[in-house]
Coordinates of C-alpha atoms in Angstrom, one line a residue:
N17 CA -4.7 19.5 77.8
F18 CA -7.4 21.9 78.8
N19 CA -11.0 20.4 78.7
F20 CA -14.1 22.5 78.2
F21 CA -17.8 22.1 77.4
S22 CA -19.0 24.4 74.3
S23 CA -22.4 24.3 72.3
F24 CA -20.7 25.3 69.3
H25 CA -17.2 24.2 68.0
I26 CA -14.7 27.1 68.5
D27 CA -12.6 26.2 65.0
S28 CA -16.0 26.4 62.6
S29 CA -17.9 29.3 61.4
S30 CA -21.0 30.3 62.8
N31 CA -23.4 33.1 62.9
V32 CA -23.8 33.4 66.7
R33 CA -24.2 36.8 67.8
G34 CA -23.2 36.2 71.4
A35 CA -21.5 33.9 73.9
I36 CA -21.7 33.1 77.8
I37 CA -18.7 31.7 79.5
T38 CA -19.6 30.2 82.8
I39 CA -17.2 29.4 85.6
H40 CA -18.0 26.4 87.6
G41 CA -18.0 26.4 91.3
N42 CA -15.8 24.8 93.9
S43 CA -16.8 21.4 93.1
R44 CA -15.5 21.7 89.5
N45 CA -18.9 20.6 88.0
A46 CA -18.4 22.5 84.7
D47 CA -20.9 19.9 82.9
D48 CA -23.6 21.0 85.3
Y49 CA -23.0 24.7 84.9
F50 CA -23.0 24.1 81.1
D51 CA -26.4 22.2 81.4
K52 CA -27.6 25.0 83.7
M53 CA -26.9 27.8 81.1
I54 CA -28.0 25.6 78.4
S55 CA -31.3 25.2 79.7
I56 CA -31.4 29.0 80.4
V57 CA -30.7 30.3 77.1
S58 CA -33.2 27.5 75.2
A59 CA -35.9 28.9 77.9
Q60 CA -35.1 32.4 76.4
G61 CA -35.2 31.3 73.0
I62 CA -31.5 32.3 71.8
K63 CA -30.0 28.9 72.0
D64 CA -29.0 29.2 68.4
D65 CA -27.5 32.6 68.8
V66 CA -25.7 32.2 72.0
M67 CA -23.0 29.6 72.4
V68 CA -22.4 28.9 75.7
I69 CA -18.8 27.7 77.1
A70 CA -18.1 25.8 80.5
P71 CA -14.2 25.6 81.4
K72 CA -13.4 22.8 83.5
F73 CA -10.6 23.5 85.9
I74 CA -9.4 20.0 87.1
A75 CA -7.5 18.8 90.5
S76 CA -4.8 16.2 90.2
T77 CA -7.4 13.4 90.9
D78 CA -9.4 14.3 88.0
Q79 CA -6.4 14.0 85.3
H80 CA -7.1 11.5 82.7
S81 CA -3.7 11.8 80.9
D82 CA -0.3 13.2 82.4
T83 CA -0.6 16.0 79.8
D84 CA -3.5 17.4 81.7
W85 CA -2.9 20.8 83.2
Y86 CA -4.4 20.8 86.9
W87 CA -4.5 23.0 89.6
N88 CA -5.2 22.6 93.4
T89 CA -8.4 23.5 95.0
L90 CA -7.9 26.9 95.5
S91 CA -5.5 27.9 92.9
W92 CA -7.4 27.8 89.7
K93 CA -9.6 30.6 91.2
W94 CA -7.0 33.0 91.5
G95 CA -5.7 32.8 88.1
N96 CA -2.5 30.7 89.2
Q97 CA -0.3 28.7 87.0
S98 CA -1.3 25.2 86.7
Y99 CA 0.8 22.0 87.8
S100 CA 1.5 19.0 85.5
S101 CA 2.6 15.4 85.4
D102 CA 4.5 15.8 82.2
I103 CA 7.9 17.3 82.7
N104 CA 7.9 18.7 79.4
S105 CA 4.9 20.9 79.9
E106 CA 4.9 24.7 80.6
N107 CA 2.7 25.6 83.1
V108 CA -0.4 28.1 82.4
S109 CA -2.5 30.5 84.3
T110 CA -6.2 29.9 84.4
F111 CA -6.7 33.5 83.2
E112 CA -4.5 32.7 80.5
L113 CA -6.7 29.4 79.4
V114 CA -9.6 31.9 79.0
D115 CA -7.8 34.4 77.0
S116 CA -7.3 31.6 74.7
L117 CA -11.2 30.6 74.5
L118 CA -11.8 34.7 74.2
N119 CA -9.3 34.6 71.2
K120 CA -10.9 32.1 69.6
I121 CA -14.4 33.1 69.8
T122 CA -13.5 37.0 68.8
N123 CA -12.0 35.7 65.5
K124 CA -14.1 37.3 62.9
D125 CA -13.0 34.8 60.4
F126 CA -15.3 32.1 62.1
F127 CA -17.7 34.4 64.4
P128 CA -18.3 37.5 62.2
D129 CA -21.6 38.6 64.2
L130 CA -20.2 38.0 67.7
S131 CA -20.6 41.4 69.3
D132 CA -20.9 40.6 73.0
I133 CA -19.5 37.9 75.4
L134 CA -20.6 37.4 79.1
I135 CA -18.3 36.2 81.6
T136 CA -20.0 34.7 84.4
G137 CA -18.8 32.7 87.5
H138 CA -21.1 31.3 90.7
S139 CA -19.6 31.1 94.4
S140 CA -16.0 30.1 93.7
G141 CA -16.5 30.6 90.0
A142 CA -17.8 34.4 91.1
A143 CA -14.5 35.1 92.7
F144 CA -12.6 34.1 89.3
V145 CA -14.4 36.4 87.4
Q146 CA -14.2 39.3 89.7
R147 CA -10.5 38.8 89.6
Y148 CA -10.3 38.1 85.9
S149 CA -12.2 41.8 85.3
L150 CA -9.0 42.9 86.4
T151 CA -7.2 41.7 83.5
K152 CA -9.2 43.5 80.8
E153 CA -10.1 47.2 80.2
N154 CA -13.0 49.3 79.2
N155 CA -15.2 46.0 78.8
V156 CA -13.6 45.2 75.6
F157 CA -11.5 42.3 74.1
N158 CA -10.6 42.4 70.4
N159 CA -13.3 44.9 69.7
V160 CA -15.9 42.7 71.1
R161 CA -18.1 44.1 74.3
L162 CA -17.5 42.0 77.7
H163 CA -19.8 41.8 80.4
F164 CA -18.8 40.3 84.0
S165 CA -21.3 39.0 86.4
V166 CA -20.2 38.0 89.9
V167 CA -22.9 35.7 91.5
N168 CA -23.0 34.9 95.3
N169 CA -19.6 35.6 95.8
Q170 CA -17.5 35.4 99.2
Y171 CA -13.9 36.1 98.2
F172 CA -13.3 40.0 97.1
M173 CA -10.1 41.2 95.5
H174 CA -9.7 44.6 96.9
P175 CA -7.9 47.1 94.7
D176 CA -6.9 49.4 97.6
S177 CA -4.8 48.5 100.4
T178 CA -7.1 50.0 103.3
R179 CA -10.1 48.0 104.4
M180 CA -13.6 49.1 105.8
H181 CA -14.2 48.4 109.3
S182 CA -17.7 48.0 110.8
D183 CA -18.2 51.6 111.5
G184 CA -17.4 52.4 107.8
S185 CA -13.9 53.7 108.3
L186 CA -10.9 52.6 106.4
S187 CA -7.3 51.9 107.6
F188 CA -4.4 49.8 107.0
I189 CA -4.5 46.6 108.8
E190 CA -1.5 46.2 111.0
D191 CA -2.5 42.8 112.7
C192 CA -2.8 40.6 109.6
N193 CA 0.5 40.4 107.5
I194 CA -1.3 38.4 104.7
Y195 CA -4.1 40.7 104.3
N196 CA -3.1 42.4 101.1
K197 CA -1.7 39.5 99.3
W198 CA -3.1 38.3 96.2
P199 CA -5.7 37.2 95.7
E200 CA -7.1 39.5 98.2
G201 CA -4.8 42.4 97.4
F202 CA -2.1 43.6 95.3
D203 CA 0.9 42.2 97.2
D204 CA 2.8 38.8 95.7
L205 CA 1.2 39.0 92.3
N206 CA 1.0 35.4 90.6
P207 CA 3.1 35.5 87.1
Y208 CA -0.2 36.3 85.1
M209 CA -0.9 39.6 87.1
D210 CA 2.4 40.4 87.6
Q211 CA 2.8 40.8 83.9
I212 CA -0.2 42.9 83.9
G213 CA 1.1 45.1 86.9
E214 CA -0.5 46.8 90.1
E215 CA -1.2 50.2 88.2
D216 CA -2.7 48.7 85.1
A217 CA -4.6 46.2 87.0
Y218 CA -6.2 48.6 89.3
N219 CA -7.0 51.0 86.3
N220 CA -8.5 48.2 84.4
F221 CA -10.6 46.9 87.1
F222 CA -12.4 50.6 87.5
S223 CA -12.5 50.9 83.9
N224 CA -14.9 48.4 83.5
Q225 CA -18.5 47.8 84.4
V226 CA -19.0 44.6 86.8
D227 CA -22.4 43.5 87.7
Y228 CA -22.6 41.7 91.2
F229 CA -25.6 39.5 92.0
I230 CA -26.5 38.4 95.6
A231 CA -29.4 36.4 96.7
E232 CA -30.9 37.6 99.8
N233 CA -31.0 34.4 101.7
D234 CA -27.2 33.7 101.1
T235 CA -26.6 34.1 104.9
E236 CA -25.3 30.7 105.8
T237 CA -22.0 30.9 107.3
S238 CA -21.1 27.1 106.7
G239 CA -18.6 27.2 104.1
I240 CA -17.3 30.7 104.8
S241 CA -13.4 30.7 104.7
S242 CA -11.9 31.8 108.1
G243 CA -8.7 34.0 108.3
C244 CA -8.1 37.1 109.3
Q245 CA -7.8 38.4 105.2
Y246 CA -11.5 37.5 105.0
E247 CA -13.3 38.9 108.2
F248 CA -13.6 42.6 107.1
L249 CA -16.7 42.3 105.0
G250 CA -19.1 40.2 107.2
S251 CA -19.7 36.7 108.2
N252 CA -21.8 35.8 105.1
R253 CA -22.0 36.3 101.3
Y254 CA -24.9 38.9 101.7
E255 CA -23.2 41.1 104.0
K256 CA -19.8 40.6 102.3
N257 CA -21.5 41.7 98.9
I258 CA -23.1 44.6 100.5
N259 CA -20.4 46.0 102.4
F260 CA -17.7 45.3 99.5
M261 CA -20.1 47.8 97.2
S262 CA -19.8 50.2 100.2
Y263 CA -16.0 49.8 100.4
L264 CA -15.8 50.6 96.5
D265 CA -18.2 53.6 96.8
L266 CA -15.7 55.2 99.5
I267 CA -12.4 54.7 97.7
F268 CA -13.8 55.3 94.2
P269 CA -17.1 57.0 94.1
D270 CA -17.2 57.3 90.1
N271 CA -16.9 53.1 89.8
E272 CA -19.2 51.4 87.4
H273 CA -19.8 48.3 89.6
E274 CA -23.5 47.5 90.5
L275 CA -25.0 45.0 92.9
V276 CA -28.2 43.6 92.4
I277 CA -30.2 41.6 95.4
I278 CA -32.2 38.6 94.1
P279 CA -35.2 37.8 96.4
G280 CA -36.2 34.4 97.9
L281 CA -33.1 32.3 97.0
G282 CA -29.9 31.4 98.9
H283 CA -26.7 30.0 97.7
T284 CA -27.8 28.1 94.8
T285 CA -27.4 28.1 91.1
N286 CA -31.0 28.8 90.6
T287 CA -30.1 32.4 90.9
Y288 CA -29.2 32.1 87.2
S289 CA -32.6 31.1 86.6
S290 CA -34.2 33.7 88.4
T291 CA -36.3 36.1 86.3
I292 CA -33.8 39.0 87.5
F293 CA -31.0 37.3 85.8
T294 CA -32.7 36.1 82.7
E295 CA -33.7 39.6 82.1
Y296 CA -29.9 40.5 82.5
I297 CA -28.8 38.1 79.8
N298 CA -31.7 39.5 77.5
S299 CA -30.5 42.8 78.0
I300 CA -26.9 41.9 76.6
F301 CA -28.4 39.5 74.0

């Protein structure tokens, strides 16, 4: 079993023209993310035209049944395989489950007018979306346009095995033997990503436009993960976003990844209801 919230039934016909899949943060509070996005599309007058879906990737403590797939508090973010208390269950990647949702809503028999899907995540959900973007090519899935937005993220997948230093130089890292392992790099890929392969994942990543949003006051250092694999981009989310874009521009100057700074906010889902982000939603739908 896999649970999600949806504003439309995904097995019934509808004339919606778009969809937003919103990925929850570390607290796995998919209901709050669903309610937040519903309030936004309602305020924009597009609630009847754009469906909202919020997957819930549970931990073992959230299980209601032995047949519920679950993950640990980190593994769901990286597209890793599920666990199950049912010995007969096959384990699945969180990426595979989002694929299953995409397959449903891009079915023209049910949603003939659906042309655009925004996949967005905040905080830990942003880490999920940034990596999920490596699994798709040219912002397209089943002839439907995909849009990826990565909001207030601290974890970045580096598509190159070099890292950028504070002086702007790039080098391989000798004193951190885990720095390039998945989900920070392409070493030791999980089963889902291993099927795609490093070369295709790299090409996918740079074939897509990915939009990054960072609140200008998201500068707190509490809640920032420690470890040599994380230290290259800075001490807070704001620094990490700025520096990651500089890194991408160094290794692939023609990339289509863009960063937008949202003024006056810190690390909050209110970033979604900011004028900048609601205008972004309106530009898609």
